[in-house]
CSV table of C-alpha atoms in Angstrom, one decimal:
chain,number,residue,atom,x,y,z
V,1,UNK,CA,107.7,235.9,137.6
V,2,UNK,CA,108.8,233.6,134.6
V,3,UNK,CA,108.2,229.8,134.8
V,4,UNK,CA,111.9,229.0,135.3
V,5,UNK,CA,111.7,231.7,138.1
V,6,UNK,CA,108.7,229.5,139.8
V,7,UNK,CA,110.4,226.6,139.4
V,8,UNK,CA,113.6,228.1,141.1
V,9,UNK,CA,111.8,229.1,144.0
V,10,UNK,CA,110.0,225.7,144.2
V,11,UNK,CA,113.4,224.2,144.3
V,12,UNK,CA,115.1,226.8,146.7
V,13,UNK,CA,111.7,225.9,149.3
V,14,UNK,CA,112.2,222.2,149.1
V,15,UNK,CA,116.2,222.7,149.8
V,16,UNK,CA,115.5,225.0,152.7
V,17,UNK,CA,112.6,222.5,154.2
V,18,UNK,CA,115.3,219.8,153.8
V,19,UNK,CA,118.1,221.7,155.6
V,20,UNK,CA,115.2,222.5,158.5
V,21,UNK,CA,114.5,218.9,159.0
V,22,UNK,CA,118.4,218.0,158.8
V,23,UNK,CA,118.9,220.5,161.5
V,24,UNK,CA,116.0,219.6,163.6
V,25,UNK,CA,117.1,215.7,163.3
V,26,UNK,CA,120.8,216.7,164.3
V,27,UNK,CA,119.4,218.8,167.3
V,28,UNK,CA,117.2,215.8,168.3
V,29,UNK,CA,120.2,213.8,168.3
V,30,UNK,CA,122.6,216.2,169.9
V,31,UNK,CA,120.5,216.6,172.8
V,32,UNK,CA,119.8,212.9,173.5
V,33,UNK,CA,123.2,212.4,173.3
V,34,UNK,CA,124.1,215.3,176.1
V,35,UNK,CA,121.4,213.9,178.0
V,36,UNK,CA,122.6,210.2,177.6
V,37,UNK,CA,125.9,211.7,179.2
V,38,UNK,CA,124.6,213.6,182.0
V,39,UNK,CA,122.8,210.7,183.1
V,40,UNK,CA,125.6,208.6,182.8
V,41,UNK,CA,127.8,211.1,184.7
V,42,UNK,CA,125.1,211.3,187.7
V,43,UNK,CA,125.0,207.5,187.8
V,44,UNK,CA,128.9,207.1,188.0
V,45,UNK,CA,129.1,210.3,190.7
V,46,UNK,CA,126.1,208.2,192.7
V,47,UNK,CA,128.0,205.0,192.6
V,48,UNK,CA,131.0,206.3,193.6
V,49,UNK,CA,129.8,208.4,196.6
V,50,UNK,CA,127.8,205.2,197.8
V,51,UNK,CA,131.0,203.2,197.3
V,52,UNK,CA,133.1,205.3,199.5
V,53,UNK,CA,130.0,205.6,202.1
V,54,UNK,CA,129.7,202.1,202.2
V,55,UNK,CA,133.3,201.3,202.6
V,56,UNK,CA,133.4,203.7,205.7
V,57,UNK,CA,130.4,202.3,207.2
V,58,UNK,CA,131.7,198.9,206.7
V,59,UNK,CA,135.2,199.8,208.6
V,60,UNK,CA,133.3,201.2,211.3
V,61,UNK,CA,130.8,198.6,211.9
V,62,UNK,CA,133.7,195.8,211.6
V,63,UNK,CA,135.0,197.8,214.5
V,64,UNK,CA,132.2,197.7,216.6
V,65,UNK,CA,131.4,194.2,216.1
V,66,UNK,CA,135.0,193.7,217.6
V,67,UNK,CA,134.4,195.5,220.8
V,68,UNK,CA,130.8,193.8,221.2
V,69,UNK,CA,132.4,190.7,220.6
V,70,UNK,CA,135.0,191.1,223.4
V,71,UNK,CA,132.4,192.4,225.6
V,72,UNK,CA,130.1,189.9,225.0
V,73,UNK,CA,132.6,187.2,225.8
V,74,UNK,CA,132.8,188.3,229.6
V,75,UNK,CA,129.0,188.3,230.0
V,76,UNK,CA,128.7,191.7,231.5
V,77,UNK,CA,126.4,193.4,229.5
V,78,UNK,CA,126.7,196.7,231.3
V,79,UNK,CA,130.7,196.8,230.3
V,80,UNK,CA,129.5,196.1,226.8
V,81,UNK,CA,127.0,199.2,226.6
V,82,UNK,CA,130.5,201.3,228.3
V,83,UNK,CA,132.5,199.8,225.8
V,84,UNK,CA,130.5,200.7,222.8
V,85,UNK,CA,130.0,204.4,224.3
V,86,UNK,CA,133.4,204.9,224.5
V,87,UNK,CA,134.0,203.6,220.9
V,88,UNK,CA,131.2,205.9,219.5
V,89,UNK,CA,132.7,208.8,221.5
V,90,UNK,CA,136.0,208.0,220.4
V,91,UNK,CA,135.3,207.3,216.8
V,92,UNK,CA,133.6,211.0,216.4
V,93,UNK,CA,136.3,212.6,217.8
V,94,UNK,CA,138.9,211.0,215.3
V,95,UNK,CA,140.5,213.2,212.9
V,96,UNK,CA,143.3,212.6,210.1
V,97,UNK,CA,144.9,216.1,211.5
V,98,UNK,CA,145.4,214.4,214.9
V,99,UNK,CA,146.8,211.3,213.3
V,100,UNK,CA,149.5,213.4,211.3
V,101,UNK,CA,152.8,213.6,213.0
V,102,UNK,CA,154.5,215.6,210.6
V,103,UNK,CA,154.1,218.8,213.2
V,104,UNK,CA,155.7,216.9,215.8
V,105,UNK,CA,159.0,216.5,213.5
V,106,UNK,CA,162.1,218.1,214.6
V,107,UNK,CA,163.6,218.8,211.4
V,108,UNK,CA,162.5,219.7,208.2
V,109,UNK,CA,163.4,216.5,206.3
V,110,UNK,CA,161.5,214.0,204.7
V,111,UNK,CA,162.6,210.5,205.0
V,112,UNK,CA,161.1,208.4,202.0
V,113,UNK,CA,162.2,204.8,202.6
V,114,UNK,CA,160.4,203.5,199.9
V,115,UNK,CA,158.8,200.2,199.7
V,116,UNK,CA,159.3,198.3,196.4
V,117,UNK,CA,157.1,197.9,193.8
V,118,UNK,CA,154.2,200.2,195.0
V,119,UNK,CA,154.8,203.3,192.5
V,120,UNK,CA,158.0,204.4,194.5
V,121,UNK,CA,159.5,205.3,191.4
V,122,UNK,CA,157.2,207.7,190.1
V,123,UNK,CA,156.3,209.3,193.4
V,124,UNK,CA,160.1,209.7,193.5
V,125,UNK,CA,160.0,211.5,190.3
V,126,UNK,CA,157.2,214.0,191.5
V,127,UNK,CA,159.4,214.7,194.5
V,128,UNK,CA,162.4,215.6,192.4
V,129,UNK,CA,160.5,217.8,190.1
V,130,UNK,CA,158.5,219.4,193.4
V,131,UNK,CA,162.0,220.3,194.9
V,132,UNK,CA,162.8,222.4,191.5
V,133,UNK,CA,159.5,224.4,192.0
V,134,UNK,CA,159.5,224.8,195.6
V,135,UNK,CA,163.5,225.1,196.2
V,136,UNK,CA,164.2,222.2,198.9
V,137,UNK,CA,167.0,219.6,198.3
V,138,UNK,CA,166.4,216.1,196.7
V,139,UNK,CA,168.8,213.6,197.7
V,140,UNK,CA,168.8,210.2,196.5
V,141,UNK,CA,170.6,207.1,197.5
V,142,UNK,CA,173.0,205.7,194.7
V,143,UNK,CA,172.2,202.6,193.0
V,144,UNK,CA,173.4,199.5,194.2
V,145,UNK,CA,174.4,196.0,193.2
V,146,UNK,CA,172.1,194.7,196.2
V,147,UNK,CA,169.7,196.5,198.1
V,148,UNK,CA,169.9,195.9,202.0
V,149,UNK,CA,166.9,196.6,203.4
V,150,UNK,CA,167.8,195.4,206.8
V,151,UNK,CA,171.2,196.8,208.6
V,152,UNK,CA,173.2,196.0,211.3
V,153,UNK,CA,172.8,198.7,214.3
V,154,UNK,CA,176.0,200.4,213.4
V,155,UNK,CA,175.0,200.8,209.6
V,156,UNK,CA,171.4,202.3,211.1
V,157,UNK,CA,173.6,204.7,212.9
V,158,UNK,CA,175.7,205.5,209.9
V,159,UNK,CA,172.7,206.3,208.1
V,160,UNK,CA,170.9,208.4,210.6
V,161,UNK,CA,174.1,210.3,211.3
V,162,UNK,CA,174.4,211.1,207.4
V,163,UNK,CA,170.6,211.9,206.9
V,164,UNK,CA,170.7,214.0,210.0
V,165,UNK,CA,173.6,216.3,208.3
V,166,UNK,CA,171.7,217.1,205.3
V,167,UNK,CA,170.6,220.6,204.4
V,168,UNK,CA,166.9,221.5,205.2
V,169,UNK,CA,164.3,221.6,203.6
V,170,UNK,CA,165.1,218.4,201.9
V,171,UNK,CA,164.2,214.9,201.2
V,172,UNK,CA,166.4,211.8,201.3
V,173,UNK,CA,165.0,208.5,199.2
V,174,UNK,CA,166.2,205.2,199.9
V,175,UNK,CA,164.8,201.5,199.8
V,176,UNK,CA,165.6,200.9,203.7
V,177,UNK,CA,163.6,199.4,206.7
V,178,UNK,CA,162.3,202.4,209.3
V,179,UNK,CA,165.1,203.6,211.3
V,180,UNK,CA,164.7,205.1,214.9
V,181,UNK,CA,166.6,208.4,214.7
V,182,UNK,CA,165.6,209.1,218.2
V,183,UNK,CA,167.3,205.6,219.6
V,184,UNK,CA,170.9,207.3,218.4
V,185,UNK,CA,169.8,210.6,220.2
V,186,UNK,CA,169.2,212.4,216.7
V,187,UNK,CA,166.1,214.2,215.4
V,188,UNK,CA,163.5,212.4,213.9
V,189,UNK,CA,162.6,213.2,210.1
V,190,UNK,CA,159.2,213.3,208.5
V,191,UNK,CA,159.0,209.9,207.3
V,192,UNK,CA,156.5,209.2,204.6
V,193,UNK,CA,155.7,205.9,202.2
V,194,UNK,CA,153.4,204.1,200.2
V,195,UNK,CA,151.6,200.4,200.5
V,196,UNK,CA,150.3,197.9,198.0
V,197,UNK,CA,148.5,194.6,198.0
V,198,UNK,CA,151.1,192.3,199.0
V,199,UNK,CA,150.2,189.7,196.4
V,200,UNK,CA,149.7,192.2,193.7
V,201,UNK,CA,153.2,193.7,194.8
V,202,UNK,CA,155.2,190.2,194.9
V,203,UNK,CA,153.8,189.5,191.3
V,204,UNK,CA,154.8,192.9,190.0
V,205,UNK,CA,158.4,192.2,191.6
V,206,UNK,CA,158.5,188.7,189.9
V,207,UNK,CA,158.2,190.4,186.5
V,208,UNK,CA,159.9,193.8,187.1
V,209,UNK,CA,163.4,191.7,187.6
V,210,UNK,CA,162.6,189.7,184.0
V,211,UNK,CA,162.0,192.8,182.2
V,212,UNK,CA,164.3,193.4,179.4
V,213,UNK,CA,164.9,197.1,180.1
V,214,UNK,CA,165.8,196.0,183.9
V,215,UNK,CA,168.9,194.3,182.7
V,216,UNK,CA,169.7,197.0,180.6
V,217,UNK,CA,169.9,199.2,183.6
V,218,UNK,CA,171.9,196.5,185.6
V,219,UNK,CA,174.6,196.1,182.7
V,220,UNK,CA,175.0,199.9,182.4
V,221,UNK,CA,175.6,200.2,186.1
V,222,UNK,CA,177.4,197.2,186.6
V,223,UNK,CA,178.9,195.8,183.4
V,224,UNK,CA,180.0,192.3,184.8
V,225,UNK,CA,176.7,191.2,186.0
V,226,UNK,CA,176.0,188.1,184.4
V,227,UNK,CA,172.6,187.7,182.3
V,228,UNK,CA,170.2,185.4,183.6
V,229,UNK,CA,168.8,181.8,181.9
V,230,UNK,CA,166.6,182.5,179.1
V,231,UNK,CA,164.4,179.6,180.7
V,232,UNK,CA,164.1,181.7,183.9
V,233,UNK,CA,163.3,185.0,182.1
V,234,UNK,CA,160.2,183.3,180.3
V,235,UNK,CA,159.1,181.7,183.1
V,236,UNK,CA,155.5,183.0,184.3
V,237,UNK,CA,154.3,183.3,187.7
V,238,UNK,CA,151.9,180.7,187.7
V,239,UNK,CA,154.3,178.0,186.9
V,240,UNK,CA,156.7,179.3,189.5
V,241,UNK,CA,153.9,178.9,192.1
V,242,UNK,CA,152.8,175.4,191.1
V,243,UNK,CA,156.3,174.0,190.5
V,244,UNK,CA,156.8,175.2,194.2
V,245,UNK,CA,160.2,177.2,192.8
V,246,UNK,CA,162.3,178.3,195.7
V,247,UNK,CA,161.4,181.9,194.6
V,248,UNK,CA,157.8,181.4,194.5
V,249,UNK,CA,157.7,179.6,197.9
V,250,UNK,CA,155.7,182.0,200.6
V,251,UNK,CA,156.0,180.5,204.2
V,252,UNK,CA,154.2,182.3,206.9
V,253,UNK,CA,156.8,183.2,209.2
V,254,UNK,CA,159.7,182.8,207.3
V,255,UNK,CA,162.8,184.9,208.0
V,256,UNK,CA,165.3,183.6,205.0
V,257,UNK,CA,167.5,186.7,203.9
V,258,UNK,CA,168.8,187.2,200.3
V,259,UNK,CA,165.3,186.0,198.4
V,260,UNK,CA,165.5,189.9,197.3
V,261,UNK,CA,161.8,190.3,196.5
V,262,UNK,CA,161.4,192.4,199.4
V,263,UNK,CA,158.1,190.4,200.1
V,264,UNK,CA,157.8,192.0,203.7
V,265,UNK,CA,156.3,195.3,203.5
V,266,UNK,CA,156.0,195.4,207.5
V,267,UNK,CA,159.7,196.1,207.8
V,268,UNK,CA,159.7,199.5,206.2
V,269,UNK,CA,157.7,200.5,209.2
V,270,UNK,CA,158.7,198.6,212.0
V,271,UNK,CA,162.6,198.4,211.9
V,272,UNK,CA,165.3,196.0,211.7
V,273,UNK,CA,164.8,194.1,214.9
V,274,UNK,CA,164.2,190.4,214.5
V,275,UNK,CA,160.7,190.9,215.7
V,276,UNK,CA,160.3,192.9,212.6
V,277,UNK,CA,161.1,190.1,209.9
């Protein structure tokens, strides 16, 4: 072996050693990252489990507290013990399946009387796609200039009769308060709906009707719709509330109609009667 060969061999050895060191470093870094990811995943999973468990426990404790408070008010310790025992037995037997009224429906028709600003448009699109895949009929109410949520009894009968004539299986979607089909001797459909934090929902509606694309859609559907005041469009929710503007006054027990922000979710589950407002 010549001197040049020996030098070449030493260079190869050094190069090989350098690559080995770099590979080892890379492996250590890779293993370290994977370990950190695993620990983070376990921490997130544990936190989620504890949150769900604590929330359920908190709900049950509040219910139990209401039972003990009502019993302690009467001053009868025996009655309080019986109430607690009955509550525990009832709580243990309570199952989601027993609360589902779908099996009692007289007609294979889903009535989605959607509450505004709760994600109902997204859910409506999901139902439309599912209707294509699962071959059920998709019915949707046409766009209206003004959404009338609360109807007179004659209009309720008209809606109930119309829906009852639809083919099944199907789904019908409309912004409307709960309609009692059995009141008109018609088969009750399967009602579904979504809810949202009431404050967040009202705020969402406030900015929804100020969005530029909202007026593009309204102009397309109703060309004679006048454009709103630019100052009204730019007004933020905080300013509206602090100034006490009419559209941002939320008075408890108020029954004023025509505000058009659908601030009362309860009507979609209660109905059209006066006490539901």
